[in-house]
């Protein structure tokens, strides 16, 4: 029997939550929650493959939930798509800084959201299957930064660094092409898997958080003004 990916939806608007459950339940094991408390109970039982998280929630906000998830080793790399209010740039930027993998602005296109979800789950599945027999092929190293593709593990000076899925994909994509310069649009297509026209800030925010986490290894991620980014010594 084919594995059905599990998606948690945290949305306090009953109509939106039920609509998403209806749309996603045919292909996924989708579960909906109205607040942080309900989500917390579910997470203690099992982790989903992907989380849709509304920012505007009663009590603990989506951003507070995201911050807590990223600080917990068990949920640090959980794939999170934020649902944000249209025009709320501050929330989007803060969410990306906190480690959100992606975001969709309300009111959103259901077809676009489903496409984002499918692209994310496809890449997560590919990452889980990347276990080639030759371990050397699964190790990418530049200066003091190493990435183990099979174990989804990054170290700096031998010390482990916890990255989100998107941070890991972005880093390993750059490490696979040392010295090559990539535009933000190219990185969006190659790493996020779709054309995210006009939202290059997403790449910039992930580069920023990636550099912060790499600490002494941050210098390998270099900005080429007017063009984009590269990994180099």
CSV table of C-alpha atoms in Angstrom, one decimal:
chain,number,residue,atom,x,y,z
A,1,UNK,CA,0.0,0.0,0.0
A,2,UNK,CA,1.4,3.4,-1.0
A,3,UNK,CA,2.4,5.7,1.8
A,4,UNK,CA,0.1,8.7,2.2
A,5,UNK,CA,2.0,11.8,3.3
A,6,UNK,CA,0.6,13.4,6.5
A,7,UNK,CA,-0.2,17.1,6.5
A,8,UNK,CA,-1.3,19.1,9.6
A,9,UNK,CA,-3.3,22.3,9.1
A,10,UNK,CA,-3.4,24.9,11.8
A,11,UNK,CA,-6.1,27.4,10.9
A,12,UNK,CA,-8.7,29.0,13.3
A,13,UNK,CA,-11.1,29.9,10.5
A,14,UNK,CA,-13.5,26.9,10.4
A,15,UNK,CA,-14.5,27.5,6.8
A,16,UNK,CA,-10.9,27.7,5.5
A,17,UNK,CA,-9.7,24.7,7.6
A,18,UNK,CA,-12.6,22.5,6.4
A,19,UNK,CA,-12.0,23.6,2.8
A,20,UNK,CA,-8.4,22.6,3.0
A,21,UNK,CA,-9.2,19.3,4.6
A,22,UNK,CA,-11.7,18.6,1.9
A,23,UNK,CA,-9.2,19.4,-0.9
A,24,UNK,CA,-6.3,17.6,0.6
A,25,UNK,CA,-7.9,14.5,2.1
A,26,UNK,CA,-8.2,12.6,-1.2
A,27,UNK,CA,-4.4,12.4,-1.6
A,28,UNK,CA,-3.0,12.9,1.9
A,29,UNK,CA,-3.7,12.1,5.5
A,30,UNK,CA,-4.8,15.6,6.4
A,31,UNK,CA,-5.6,16.7,10.0
A,32,UNK,CA,-6.9,20.1,11.0
A,33,UNK,CA,-6.4,22.1,14.3
A,34,UNK,CA,-7.7,25.4,15.4
A,35,UNK,CA,-5.0,26.5,17.8
A,36,UNK,CA,-1.5,25.9,19.2
A,37,UNK,CA,-2.9,23.6,22.0
A,38,UNK,CA,-4.5,21.2,19.6
A,39,UNK,CA,-1.4,21.1,17.4
A,40,UNK,CA,0.8,20.5,20.4
A,41,UNK,CA,-1.2,17.5,21.5
A,42,UNK,CA,-1.0,16.0,17.9
A,43,UNK,CA,2.7,16.6,17.7
A,44,UNK,CA,3.3,14.7,20.9
A,45,UNK,CA,1.8,11.7,19.2
A,46,UNK,CA,3.2,11.9,15.7
A,47,UNK,CA,5.0,14.4,13.4
A,48,UNK,CA,3.5,15.2,10.0
A,49,UNK,CA,5.4,15.4,6.7
A,50,UNK,CA,4.4,19.0,6.3
A,51,UNK,CA,2.6,21.7,8.3
A,52,UNK,CA,0.4,24.5,7.0
A,53,UNK,CA,0.4,27.2,9.7
A,54,UNK,CA,-1.7,30.3,9.8
A,55,UNK,CA,0.0,33.3,11.4
A,56,UNK,CA,-3.1,34.9,12.8
A,57,UNK,CA,-4.3,32.5,15.5
A,58,UNK,CA,-6.0,33.1,18.9
A,59,UNK,CA,-3.6,32.8,21.9
A,60,UNK,CA,-0.2,31.7,20.6
A,61,UNK,CA,0.4,33.1,17.1
A,62,UNK,CA,1.7,31.2,14.2
A,63,UNK,CA,5.0,33.0,14.4
A,64,UNK,CA,5.3,32.0,18.1
A,65,UNK,CA,4.5,28.4,17.2
A,66,UNK,CA,7.1,28.5,14.4
A,67,UNK,CA,9.8,29.8,16.7
A,68,UNK,CA,9.0,27.1,19.3
A,69,UNK,CA,9.1,24.4,16.6
A,70,UNK,CA,12.5,25.5,15.3
A,71,UNK,CA,14.0,25.6,18.8
A,72,UNK,CA,13.0,22.0,19.5
A,73,UNK,CA,15.4,19.4,18.0
A,74,UNK,CA,12.4,17.0,17.3
A,75,UNK,CA,10.6,19.5,15.1
A,76,UNK,CA,13.5,21.7,14.0
A,77,UNK,CA,13.4,20.6,10.4
A,78,UNK,CA,9.7,20.1,10.0
A,79,UNK,CA,8.6,21.6,6.6
A,80,UNK,CA,6.4,24.6,7.3
A,81,UNK,CA,4.3,26.6,4.9
A,82,UNK,CA,2.9,29.8,6.5
A,83,UNK,CA,-0.5,31.2,5.6
A,84,UNK,CA,-0.1,35.0,5.8
A,85,UNK,CA,-2.5,37.9,5.4
A,86,UNK,CA,-2.2,39.6,2.0
A,87,UNK,CA,0.1,42.7,2.2
A,88,UNK,CA,1.6,41.8,5.6
A,89,UNK,CA,5.2,42.0,4.5
A,90,UNK,CA,6.4,42.2,8.1
A,91,UNK,CA,4.9,38.9,9.0
A,92,UNK,CA,6.3,37.2,5.9
A,93,UNK,CA,9.8,38.5,6.5
A,94,UNK,CA,9.7,37.6,10.2
A,95,UNK,CA,8.4,34.1,9.3
A,96,UNK,CA,11.2,33.5,6.9
A,97,UNK,CA,13.7,34.8,9.4
A,98,UNK,CA,12.3,32.3,11.9
A,99,UNK,CA,12.8,29.4,9.5
A,100,UNK,CA,9.6,29.1,7.5
A,101,UNK,CA,10.2,27.0,4.3
A,102,UNK,CA,7.6,28.8,2.3
A,103,UNK,CA,4.5,31.0,2.6
A,104,UNK,CA,1.2,31.6,0.7
A,105,UNK,CA,-0.7,34.9,1.1
A,106,UNK,CA,-4.4,35.0,1.8
A,107,UNK,CA,-6.7,34.9,-0.1
A,108,UNK,CA,-4.8,32.2,-1.9
A,109,UNK,CA,-5.4,30.0,-4.9
A,110,UNK,CA,-6.1,26.5,-3.8
A,111,UNK,CA,-4.5,25.2,-7.0
A,112,UNK,CA,-1.3,27.2,-6.2
A,113,UNK,CA,-1.2,25.9,-2.7
A,114,UNK,CA,-1.7,22.3,-3.7
A,115,UNK,CA,1.1,22.8,-6.3
A,116,UNK,CA,3.4,24.1,-3.6
A,117,UNK,CA,2.6,21.2,-1.3
A,118,UNK,CA,3.2,18.6,-4.0
A,119,UNK,CA,6.5,20.2,-5.0
A,120,UNK,CA,7.6,20.2,-1.3
A,121,UNK,CA,6.6,16.6,-0.6
A,122,UNK,CA,8.2,15.4,-3.9
A,123,UNK,CA,11.5,17.0,-2.8
A,124,UNK,CA,11.3,15.7,0.7
A,125,UNK,CA,10.7,12.2,-0.7
A,126,UNK,CA,13.7,12.6,-3.1
A,127,UNK,CA,15.9,13.7,-0.2
A,128,UNK,CA,14.8,10.7,1.9
A,129,UNK,CA,15.7,8.3,-1.0
A,130,UNK,CA,19.2,9.8,-1.7
A,131,UNK,CA,21.2,6.9,-0.2
A,132,UNK,CA,23.7,5.9,-2.8
A,133,UNK,CA,26.0,3.0,-2.0
A,134,UNK,CA,29.1,5.1,-2.3
A,135,UNK,CA,29.2,7.2,0.8
A,136,UNK,CA,31.7,9.6,-0.7
A,137,UNK,CA,29.1,10.7,-3.3
A,138,UNK,CA,26.9,11.7,-0.4
A,139,UNK,CA,29.4,14.0,1.2
A,140,UNK,CA,29.8,17.6,0.1
A,141,UNK,CA,32.5,19.7,1.7
A,142,UNK,CA,33.7,23.2,1.2
A,143,UNK,CA,36.2,24.8,3.7
A,144,UNK,CA,35.0,23.9,7.2
A,145,UNK,CA,31.4,23.0,6.1
A,146,UNK,CA,30.3,19.5,5.3
A,147,UNK,CA,26.9,18.2,4.2
A,148,UNK,CA,26.0,14.5,4.4
A,149,UNK,CA,23.2,14.0,1.9
A,150,UNK,CA,22.1,10.6,3.0
A,151,UNK,CA,21.8,11.6,6.7
A,152,UNK,CA,20.5,15.1,5.9
A,153,UNK,CA,23.3,16.3,8.3
A,154,UNK,CA,25.5,19.4,8.2
A,155,UNK,CA,28.6,20.0,10.3
A,156,UNK,CA,30.8,23.1,10.7
A,157,UNK,CA,34.3,22.3,12.1
A,158,UNK,CA,32.9,18.8,12.9
A,159,UNK,CA,30.0,20.2,15.0
A,160,UNK,CA,26.4,19.5,13.9
A,161,UNK,CA,24.3,22.3,12.7
A,162,UNK,CA,20.5,22.0,12.6
A,163,UNK,CA,18.9,23.3,9.3
A,164,UNK,CA,15.4,23.4,8.0
A,165,UNK,CA,14.7,21.4,4.9
A,166,UNK,CA,14.9,24.5,2.7
A,167,UNK,CA,18.1,25.7,4.3
A,168,UNK,CA,19.6,22.3,3.7
A,169,UNK,CA,18.5,22.2,0.1
A,170,UNK,CA,19.8,25.7,-0.6
A,171,UNK,CA,23.1,24.9,1.0
A,172,UNK,CA,23.6,21.6,-0.8
A,173,UNK,CA,22.6,23.1,-4.2
A,174,UNK,CA,25.3,25.7,-3.9
A,175,UNK,CA,27.8,23.2,-2.6
A,176,UNK,CA,27.2,21.0,-5.6
A,177,UNK,CA,28.2,23.9,-7.9
A,178,UNK,CA,31.2,25.6,-6.1
A,179,UNK,CA,32.2,28.9,-7.6
A,180,UNK,CA,29.1,29.1,-9.8
A,181,UNK,CA,26.9,32.2,-9.4
A,182,UNK,CA,23.1,31.8,-9.3
A,183,UNK,CA,20.5,34.4,-9.6
A,184,UNK,CA,17.7,34.5,-7.0
A,185,UNK,CA,15.2,33.5,-9.7
A,186,UNK,CA,17.3,30.5,-10.6
A,187,UNK,CA,17.6,29.4,-7.0
A,188,UNK,CA,13.8,29.7,-6.6
A,189,UNK,CA,13.3,27.4,-9.6
A,190,UNK,CA,15.9,24.9,-8.6
A,191,UNK,CA,15.5,24.8,-4.8
A,192,UNK,CA,11.8,25.6,-4.3
A,193,UNK,CA,10.7,23.9,-7.5
A,194,UNK,CA,8.5,26.6,-8.9
A,195,UNK,CA,8.6,30.1,-10.3
A,196,UNK,CA,8.1,32.5,-7.4
A,197,UNK,CA,8.3,35.6,-9.5
A,198,UNK,CA,8.8,38.9,-7.6
A,199,UNK,CA,9.6,37.2,-4.2
A,200,UNK,CA,13.4,37.1,-4.2
A,201,UNK,CA,13.2,38.2,-0.6
A,202,UNK,CA,12.5,34.5,0.2
A,203,UNK,CA,15.9,33.5,-1.0
A,204,UNK,CA,17.6,36.5,0.7
A,205,UNK,CA,16.0,35.5,4.1
A,206,UNK,CA,17.0,31.9,3.8
A,207,UNK,CA,20.6,33.0,2.9
A,208,UNK,CA,20.6,35.2,6.0
A,209,UNK,CA,19.4,32.5,8.4
A,210,UNK,CA,21.7,29.9,6.7
A,211,UNK,CA,24.8,32.2,7.3
A,212,UNK,CA,23.8,32.7,10.9
A,213,UNK,CA,23.5,29.0,11.5
A,214,UNK,CA,26.8,28.2,9.7
A,215,UNK,CA,28.6,30.6,12.1
A,216,UNK,CA,32.3,30.3,11.3
A,217,UNK,CA,31.4,28.6,8.0
A,218,UNK,CA,29.2,31.5,6.8
A,219,UNK,CA,31.9,33.0,4.6
A,220,UNK,CA,31.5,30.2,2.0
A,221,UNK,CA,28.1,31.7,1.1
A,222,UNK,CA,29.0,34.8,-0.9
A,223,UNK,CA,26.9,37.5,-2.4
A,224,UNK,CA,27.7,38.7,-6.0
A,225,UNK,CA,26.2,42.1,-6.2
A,226,UNK,CA,23.6,42.6,-8.9
A,227,UNK,CA,23.6,38.9,-9.7
A,228,UNK,CA,23.0,36.5,-6.8
A,229,UNK,CA,24.9,34.0,-4.7
A,230,UNK,CA,27.6,31.4,-4.8
A,231,UNK,CA,29.4,29.0,-2.6
A,232,UNK,CA,33.2,29.5,-2.7
A,233,UNK,CA,36.2,29.6,-0.4
